């Protein structure tokens, strides 16, 4: 692992920018290459085999760009592919999974809600984590139908967005949950809409992205880069403007270091 190499981050699309943001905040002296596989988004309804195949392609690309660590900023790709990737590549991987443990620990009603994609919810990892950390907690799951598409299209605060979000959140609110886990990296971009819909119900929203940034920080150890000469490159296999618009939602970042590139990978 060479100190001056970059951190690679990928997601099925623009959602992993919610993780990129936390890594930038914690590791400001690191160059980062972000890859949005928006052409193949959403991953959620795809088979594990398809997701593994797509993830391999992106990992090969990031390694060809001299990345020293890869953050799989996608719960769905983590669930389907990370164990295979770890076997096949030497590079260290950081994955994402729904934050069941903190939700169960924080819950006063002993009822938590997990909003995620089909792929994440059917994964063995999620089942195992729920069995281990939420033994005495009612775990209510809900697929976020249509939410990834809203974020990909930068449609995060329209009337229609509120309706789609309400449809997903209402069944969980009706179960009297007091913790809502955002089990997909696209969902933090819908936080305002989620808060508006869940308003009076006093529900704590849990986004695992800061914990993923800490894990990346720890794994890099002595291999952290230590100068100010850094860059942020953003690649998309789909519409590069969607990625650009998503990055623009993050405030207080020096845009001179940005470069957006359409990928034909
Ligand atoms: N951001 C991905 C995740 O965290 C989105 C999944 C999808 O493409 O369906 O699961």
mmCIF file of C-alpha atoms and ligand atoms in Angstrom:
data_model
loop_
_atom_site.group_PDB
_atom_site.id
_atom_site.type_symbol
_atom_site.label_atom_id
_atom_site.label_comp_id
_atom_site.label_asym_id
_atom_site.label_seq_id
_atom_site.Cartn_x
_atom_site.Cartn_y
_atom_site.Cartn_z
ATOM 1 C CA UNK A 1 0.000 0.000 0.000
ATOM 2 C CA UNK A 2 1.760 3.205 -1.123
ATOM 3 C CA UNK A 3 1.063 6.283 0.978
ATOM 4 C CA UNK A 4 0.641 8.551 -2.007
ATOM 5 C CA UNK A 5 -1.891 6.356 -3.778
ATOM 6 C CA UNK A 6 -5.570 7.276 -3.630
ATOM 7 C CA UNK A 7 -8.581 6.017 -1.759
ATOM 8 C CA UNK A 8 -11.052 4.388 -4.172
ATOM 9 C CA UNK A 9 -14.767 4.570 -3.446
ATOM 10 C CA UNK A 10 -17.545 3.041 -5.496
ATOM 11 C CA UNK A 11 -21.297 2.686 -5.457
ATOM 12 C CA UNK A 12 -23.963 1.569 -7.909
ATOM 13 C CA UNK A 13 -24.466 5.287 -8.488
ATOM 14 C CA UNK A 14 -24.304 8.691 -6.827
ATOM 15 C CA UNK A 15 -25.394 7.550 -3.340
ATOM 16 C CA UNK A 16 -21.877 6.742 -2.134
ATOM 17 C CA UNK A 17 -21.156 10.475 -2.192
ATOM 18 C CA UNK A 18 -22.775 10.426 1.292
ATOM 19 C CA UNK A 19 -19.791 8.247 2.325
ATOM 20 C CA UNK A 20 -17.249 10.233 0.257
ATOM 21 C CA UNK A 21 -18.290 13.331 2.227
ATOM 22 C CA UNK A 22 -17.452 11.712 5.583
ATOM 23 C CA UNK A 23 -14.123 10.359 4.318
ATOM 24 C CA UNK A 24 -13.123 13.806 3.009
ATOM 25 C CA UNK A 25 -13.937 15.281 6.424
ATOM 26 C CA UNK A 26 -11.892 12.704 8.328
ATOM 27 C CA UNK A 27 -9.014 12.292 5.856
ATOM 28 C CA UNK A 28 -8.516 15.760 4.293
ATOM 29 C CA UNK A 29 -4.975 14.933 3.092
ATOM 30 C CA UNK A 30 -6.021 12.027 0.882
ATOM 31 C CA UNK A 31 -6.776 11.991 -2.838
ATOM 32 C CA UNK A 32 -9.985 10.147 -3.643
ATOM 33 C CA UNK A 33 -11.245 8.491 -6.806
ATOM 34 C CA UNK A 34 -15.004 7.958 -6.791
ATOM 35 C CA UNK A 35 -16.743 5.658 -9.262
ATOM 36 C CA UNK A 36 -20.523 5.789 -9.794
ATOM 37 C CA UNK A 37 -21.811 2.824 -11.785
ATOM 38 C CA UNK A 38 -24.945 4.768 -12.672
ATOM 39 C CA UNK A 39 -25.339 2.982 -16.004
ATOM 40 C CA UNK A 40 -26.096 -0.220 -14.085
ATOM 41 C CA UNK A 41 -28.013 1.387 -11.220
ATOM 42 C CA UNK A 42 -29.967 0.121 -9.315
ATOM 43 C CA UNK A 43 -28.054 -2.924 -8.073
ATOM 44 C CA UNK A 44 -30.817 -3.770 -5.554
ATOM 45 C CA UNK A 45 -32.983 -5.980 -7.823
ATOM 46 C CA UNK A 46 -29.975 -7.694 -9.500
ATOM 47 C CA UNK A 47 -28.727 -11.197 -8.631
ATOM 48 C CA UNK A 48 -25.621 -11.650 -6.484
ATOM 49 C CA UNK A 49 -23.795 -13.031 -9.534
ATOM 50 C CA UNK A 50 -24.566 -9.916 -11.565
ATOM 51 C CA UNK A 51 -23.476 -7.618 -8.729
ATOM 52 C CA UNK A 52 -20.212 -9.553 -8.247
ATOM 53 C CA UNK A 53 -19.477 -9.229 -11.970
ATOM 54 C CA UNK A 54 -20.166 -5.460 -11.983
ATOM 55 C CA UNK A 55 -18.149 -4.928 -8.786
ATOM 56 C CA UNK A 56 -15.119 -6.763 -10.205
ATOM 57 C CA UNK A 57 -15.111 -4.420 -13.205
ATOM 58 C CA UNK A 58 -15.135 -1.337 -10.998
ATOM 59 C CA UNK A 59 -12.479 -2.750 -8.657
ATOM 60 C CA UNK A 60 -10.192 -3.489 -11.646
ATOM 61 C CA UNK A 61 -10.707 0.093 -12.788
ATOM 62 C CA UNK A 62 -9.885 1.584 -9.375
ATOM 63 C CA UNK A 63 -6.800 -0.600 -9.019
ATOM 64 C CA UNK A 64 -5.659 0.539 -12.484
ATOM 65 C CA UNK A 65 -5.881 4.102 -11.098
ATOM 66 C CA UNK A 66 -3.471 3.179 -8.289
ATOM 67 C CA UNK A 67 -5.868 3.038 -5.349
ATOM 68 C CA UNK A 68 -4.493 1.735 -2.053
ATOM 69 C CA UNK A 69 -7.807 0.849 -0.424
ATOM 70 C CA UNK A 70 -11.337 0.442 -1.766
ATOM 71 C CA UNK A 71 -14.477 1.506 0.042
ATOM 72 C CA UNK A 72 -17.530 -0.337 -1.216
ATOM 73 C CA UNK A 73 -19.907 2.554 -0.498
ATOM 74 C CA UNK A 74 -22.915 0.434 -1.300
ATOM 75 C CA UNK A 75 -24.754 -1.843 1.112
ATOM 76 C CA UNK A 76 -26.065 -3.942 -1.759
ATOM 77 C CA UNK A 77 -22.642 -4.559 -3.334
ATOM 78 C CA UNK A 78 -21.181 -5.264 0.117
ATOM 79 C CA UNK A 79 -23.877 -7.861 0.793
ATOM 80 C CA UNK A 80 -23.464 -9.579 -2.565
ATOM 81 C CA UNK A 81 -19.806 -9.188 -3.425
ATOM 82 C CA UNK A 82 -17.397 -8.154 -0.673
ATOM 83 C CA UNK A 83 -16.503 -11.652 0.531
ATOM 84 C CA UNK A 84 -15.687 -12.698 -3.068
ATOM 85 C CA UNK A 85 -13.697 -9.502 -3.669
ATOM 86 C CA UNK A 86 -11.682 -10.059 -0.493
ATOM 87 C CA UNK A 87 -10.765 -13.540 -1.708
ATOM 88 C CA UNK A 88 -9.823 -12.403 -5.211
ATOM 89 C CA UNK A 89 -7.864 -9.176 -4.571
ATOM 90 C CA UNK A 90 -5.017 -8.262 -2.225
ATOM 91 C CA UNK A 91 -6.162 -4.671 -1.714
ATOM 92 C CA UNK A 92 -8.035 -3.952 1.557
ATOM 93 C CA UNK A 93 -11.803 -3.359 1.304
ATOM 94 C CA UNK A 94 -14.137 -1.462 3.602
ATOM 95 C CA UNK A 95 -17.799 -2.396 3.303
ATOM 96 C CA UNK A 96 -21.136 -1.028 4.396
ATOM 97 C CA UNK A 97 -23.951 -2.739 6.180
ATOM 98 C CA UNK A 98 -27.144 -1.579 7.885
ATOM 99 C CA UNK A 99 -26.355 -0.274 11.374
ATOM 100 C CA UNK A 100 -28.525 -2.761 13.263
ATOM 101 C CA UNK A 101 -26.340 -2.800 16.372
ATOM 102 C CA UNK A 102 -26.459 0.928 17.295
ATOM 103 C CA UNK A 103 -30.163 1.021 16.429
ATOM 104 C CA UNK A 104 -30.944 -1.893 18.760
ATOM 105 C CA UNK A 105 -28.803 -0.390 21.524
ATOM 106 C CA UNK A 106 -30.471 3.039 21.232
ATOM 107 C CA UNK A 107 -34.040 1.847 20.951
ATOM 108 C CA UNK A 108 -36.397 2.521 23.857
ATOM 109 C CA UNK A 109 -39.416 0.928 22.181
ATOM 110 C CA UNK A 110 -37.357 -2.150 21.197
ATOM 111 C CA UNK A 111 -38.662 -1.648 17.697
ATOM 112 C CA UNK A 112 -36.338 -0.563 14.940
ATOM 113 C CA UNK A 113 -36.831 0.010 11.218
ATOM 114 C CA UNK A 114 -34.388 -0.878 8.456
ATOM 115 C CA UNK A 115 -34.852 0.808 5.105
ATOM 116 C CA UNK A 116 -32.721 -0.860 2.418
ATOM 117 C CA UNK A 117 -32.710 -2.494 -1.003
ATOM 118 C CA UNK A 118 -33.968 -6.021 -1.731
ATOM 119 C CA UNK A 119 -30.368 -7.152 -2.263
ATOM 120 C CA UNK A 120 -29.218 -5.928 1.146
ATOM 121 C CA UNK A 121 -32.181 -7.343 3.037
ATOM 122 C CA UNK A 122 -31.862 -10.812 1.528
ATOM 123 C CA UNK A 123 -28.119 -10.950 2.302
ATOM 124 C CA UNK A 124 -26.840 -13.442 4.884
ATOM 125 C CA UNK A 125 -24.798 -10.739 6.525
ATOM 126 C CA UNK A 126 -27.850 -8.694 7.426
ATOM 127 C CA UNK A 127 -29.640 -11.773 8.772
ATOM 128 C CA UNK A 128 -26.629 -12.722 10.894
ATOM 129 C CA UNK A 129 -26.169 -9.187 12.257
ATOM 130 C CA UNK A 130 -29.850 -8.994 13.209
ATOM 131 C CA UNK A 131 -29.707 -12.360 14.971
ATOM 132 C CA UNK A 132 -26.553 -11.374 16.851
ATOM 133 C CA UNK A 133 -27.227 -7.768 17.823
ATOM 134 C CA UNK A 134 -30.995 -7.464 17.884
ATOM 135 C CA UNK A 135 -32.068 -10.604 19.719
ATOM 136 C CA UNK A 136 -34.588 -8.800 21.907
ATOM 137 C CA UNK A 137 -35.534 -6.167 19.374
ATOM 138 C CA UNK A 138 -38.279 -6.218 16.776
ATOM 139 C CA UNK A 139 -36.515 -5.598 13.462
ATOM 140 C CA UNK A 140 -38.935 -4.220 10.859
ATOM 141 C CA UNK A 141 -37.625 -4.167 7.320
ATOM 142 C CA UNK A 142 -38.799 -2.157 4.357
ATOM 143 C CA UNK A 143 -37.518 -2.009 0.785
ATOM 144 C CA UNK A 144 -37.046 1.624 -0.293
ATOM 145 C CA UNK A 145 -38.948 1.238 -3.563
ATOM 146 C CA UNK A 146 -38.143 4.094 -5.940
ATOM 147 C CA UNK A 147 -35.818 5.965 -3.557
ATOM 148 C CA UNK A 148 -32.537 5.172 -5.335
ATOM 149 C CA UNK A 149 -34.031 6.390 -8.628
ATOM 150 C CA UNK A 150 -35.089 9.707 -7.028
ATOM 151 C CA UNK A 151 -31.562 10.376 -5.776
ATOM 152 C CA UNK A 152 -29.961 9.312 -9.071
ATOM 153 C CA UNK A 153 -32.180 11.879 -10.803
ATOM 154 C CA UNK A 154 -31.331 14.565 -8.209
ATOM 155 C CA UNK A 155 -35.032 14.747 -7.360
ATOM 156 C CA UNK A 156 -34.729 15.047 -3.595
ATOM 157 C CA UNK A 157 -37.289 17.620 -2.525
ATOM 158 C CA UNK A 158 -40.287 17.613 -4.841
ATOM 159 C CA UNK A 159 -43.907 16.818 -3.931
ATOM 160 C CA UNK A 160 -43.526 13.476 -5.668
ATOM 161 C CA UNK A 161 -40.408 12.704 -3.599
ATOM 162 C CA UNK A 162 -42.355 13.264 -0.393
ATOM 163 C CA UNK A 163 -45.069 10.890 -1.610
ATOM 164 C CA UNK A 164 -42.595 8.128 -2.535
ATOM 165 C CA UNK A 165 -40.742 8.546 0.769
ATOM 166 C CA UNK A 166 -43.993 8.500 2.744
ATOM 167 C CA UNK A 167 -45.057 5.254 1.106
ATOM 168 C CA UNK A 168 -41.815 3.614 2.241
ATOM 169 C CA UNK A 169 -41.634 5.111 5.742
ATOM 170 C CA UNK A 170 -45.306 4.901 6.794
ATOM 171 C CA UNK A 171 -45.367 1.106 7.349
ATOM 172 C CA UNK A 172 -42.338 1.476 9.656
ATOM 173 C CA UNK A 173 -43.856 4.424 11.566
ATOM 174 C CA UNK A 174 -47.005 2.348 12.050
ATOM 175 C CA UNK A 175 -44.870 -0.289 13.790
ATOM 176 C CA UNK A 176 -43.916 2.280 16.422
ATOM 177 C CA UNK A 177 -40.184 2.253 15.645
ATOM 178 C CA UNK A 178 -37.972 4.842 17.336
ATOM 179 C CA UNK A 179 -34.802 4.159 15.262
ATOM 180 C CA UNK A 180 -34.647 4.221 11.488
ATOM 181 C CA UNK A 181 -31.521 2.775 9.867
ATOM 182 C CA UNK A 182 -30.654 4.114 6.425
ATOM 183 C CA UNK A 183 -29.443 0.883 4.861
ATOM 184 C CA UNK A 184 -28.554 2.337 1.487
ATOM 185 C CA UNK A 185 -26.039 5.084 0.783
ATOM 186 C CA UNK A 186 -28.493 6.912 -1.467
ATOM 187 C CA UNK A 187 -30.973 7.496 1.372
ATOM 188 C CA UNK A 188 -29.074 10.166 3.381
ATOM 189 C CA UNK A 189 -29.805 12.515 0.459
ATOM 190 C CA UNK A 190 -33.495 12.078 1.308
ATOM 191 C CA UNK A 191 -33.029 12.940 4.981
ATOM 192 C CA UNK A 192 -35.037 16.171 4.766
ATOM 193 C CA UNK A 193 -37.966 14.357 3.155
ATOM 194 C CA UNK A 194 -37.705 11.505 5.692
ATOM 195 C CA UNK A 195 -37.712 14.013 8.568
ATOM 196 C CA UNK A 196 -40.704 15.812 7.096
ATOM 197 C CA UNK A 197 -42.668 12.580 6.779
ATOM 198 C CA UNK A 198 -41.685 11.184 10.187
ATOM 199 C CA UNK A 199 -41.871 14.648 11.828
ATOM 200 C CA UNK A 200 -43.958 14.231 14.983
ATOM 201 C CA UNK A 201 -42.942 10.625 15.659
ATOM 202 C CA UNK A 202 -39.579 11.313 17.247
ATOM 203 C CA UNK A 203 -37.615 8.817 15.189
ATOM 204 C CA UNK A 204 -33.830 8.813 15.336
ATOM 205 C CA UNK A 205 -32.284 8.415 11.875
ATOM 206 C CA UNK A 206 -29.056 6.393 11.717
ATOM 207 C CA UNK A 207 -26.601 6.869 8.848
ATOM 208 C CA UNK A 208 -23.580 4.518 9.032
ATOM 209 C CA UNK A 209 -21.354 6.683 6.793
ATOM 210 C CA UNK A 210 -19.331 8.331 9.637
ATOM 211 C CA UNK A 211 -18.511 4.885 11.056
ATOM 212 C CA UNK A 212 -17.296 3.773 7.622
ATOM 213 C CA UNK A 213 -15.009 6.811 7.423
ATOM 214 C CA UNK A 214 -13.546 5.918 10.857
ATOM 215 C CA UNK A 215 -12.960 2.338 9.726
ATOM 216 C CA UNK A 216 -11.157 3.623 6.601
ATOM 217 C CA UNK A 217 -9.045 5.959 8.760
ATOM 218 C CA UNK A 218 -8.065 3.071 11.054
ATOM 219 C CA UNK A 219 -7.261 0.656 8.226
ATOM 220 C CA UNK A 220 -4.957 3.130 6.502
ATOM 221 C CA UNK A 221 -2.822 3.470 9.653
ATOM 222 C CA UNK A 222 0.728 4.387 8.613
ATOM 223 C CA UNK A 223 -0.324 4.562 4.988
ATOM 224 C CA UNK A 224 -2.142 7.854 5.366
ATOM 225 C CA UNK A 225 -0.945 10.510 2.960
ATOM 226 C CA UNK A 226 0.394 13.604 4.535
ATOM 227 C CA UNK A 227 0.478 16.565 2.210
ATOM 228 C CA UNK A 228 -1.932 19.104 0.838
ATOM 229 C CA UNK A 229 -1.366 18.183 -2.805
ATOM 230 C CA UNK A 230 -4.513 16.155 -3.324
ATOM 231 C CA UNK A 231 -7.285 15.680 -5.904
ATOM 232 C CA UNK A 232 -10.847 14.417 -6.063
ATOM 233 C CA UNK A 233 -11.719 12.606 -9.282
ATOM 234 C CA UNK A 234 -15.263 11.506 -10.048
ATOM 235 C CA UNK A 235 -16.059 8.908 -12.706
ATOM 236 C CA UNK A 236 -19.514 7.825 -13.836
ATOM 237 C CA UNK A 237 -20.536 5.036 -16.199
ATOM 238 C CA UNK A 238 -23.832 6.928 -16.625
ATOM 239 C CA UNK A 239 -24.817 10.580 -16.724
ATOM 240 C CA UNK A 240 -21.884 12.597 -15.359
ATOM 241 C CA UNK A 241 -24.136 15.598 -14.642
ATOM 242 C CA UNK A 242 -26.142 13.585 -12.124
ATOM 243 C CA UNK A 243 -22.921 12.879 -10.245
ATOM 244 C CA UNK A 244 -21.835 16.515 -10.489
ATOM 245 C CA UNK A 245 -25.174 17.725 -9.135
ATOM 246 C CA UNK A 246 -24.960 15.302 -6.227
ATOM 247 C CA UNK A 247 -21.446 16.446 -5.289
ATOM 248 C CA UNK A 248 -22.660 20.057 -5.423
ATOM 249 C CA UNK A 249 -25.076 19.239 -2.594
ATOM 250 C CA UNK A 250 -22.071 18.901 -0.262
ATOM 251 C CA UNK A 251 -21.036 22.240 1.125
ATOM 252 C CA UNK A 252 -17.648 23.737 2.066
ATOM 253 C CA UNK A 253 -15.497 21.740 -0.319
ATOM 254 C CA UNK A 254 -12.802 23.291 -2.497
ATOM 255 C CA UNK A 255 -14.107 22.646 -6.026
ATOM 256 C CA UNK A 256 -10.717 23.428 -7.631
ATOM 257 C CA UNK A 257 -9.636 19.924 -6.695
ATOM 258 C CA UNK A 258 -12.569 18.347 -8.574
ATOM 259 C CA UNK A 259 -12.478 16.602 -11.905
ATOM 260 C CA UNK A 260 -15.513 14.872 -13.439
ATOM 261 C CA UNK A 261 -14.933 12.219 -16.080
ATOM 262 C CA UNK A 262 -17.362 10.069 -18.094
ATOM 263 C CA UNK A 263 -16.233 6.475 -17.982
ATOM 264 C CA UNK A 264 -16.564 4.020 -20.837
ATOM 265 C CA UNK A 265 -15.537 1.184 -18.558
HETATM 266 N N1 LIG B 1 -26.289 2.892 -2.696
HETATM 267 C C1 LIG B 1 -26.674 1.512 -2.876
HETATM 268 C C2 LIG B 1 -26.745 0.831 -1.505
HETATM 269 O O1 LIG B 1 -26.159 1.331 -0.558
HETATM 270 C C3 LIG B 1 -27.860 1.538 -3.764
HETATM 271 C C4 LIG B 1 -28.366 0.238 -4.166
HETATM 272 C C5 LIG B 1 -28.941 0.103 -5.551
HETATM 273 O O2 LIG B 1 -28.286 0.440 -6.531
HETATM 274 O O3 LIG B 1 -30.035 -0.458 -5.613
HETATM 275 O O4 LIG B 1 -27.323 -0.205 -1.330
#
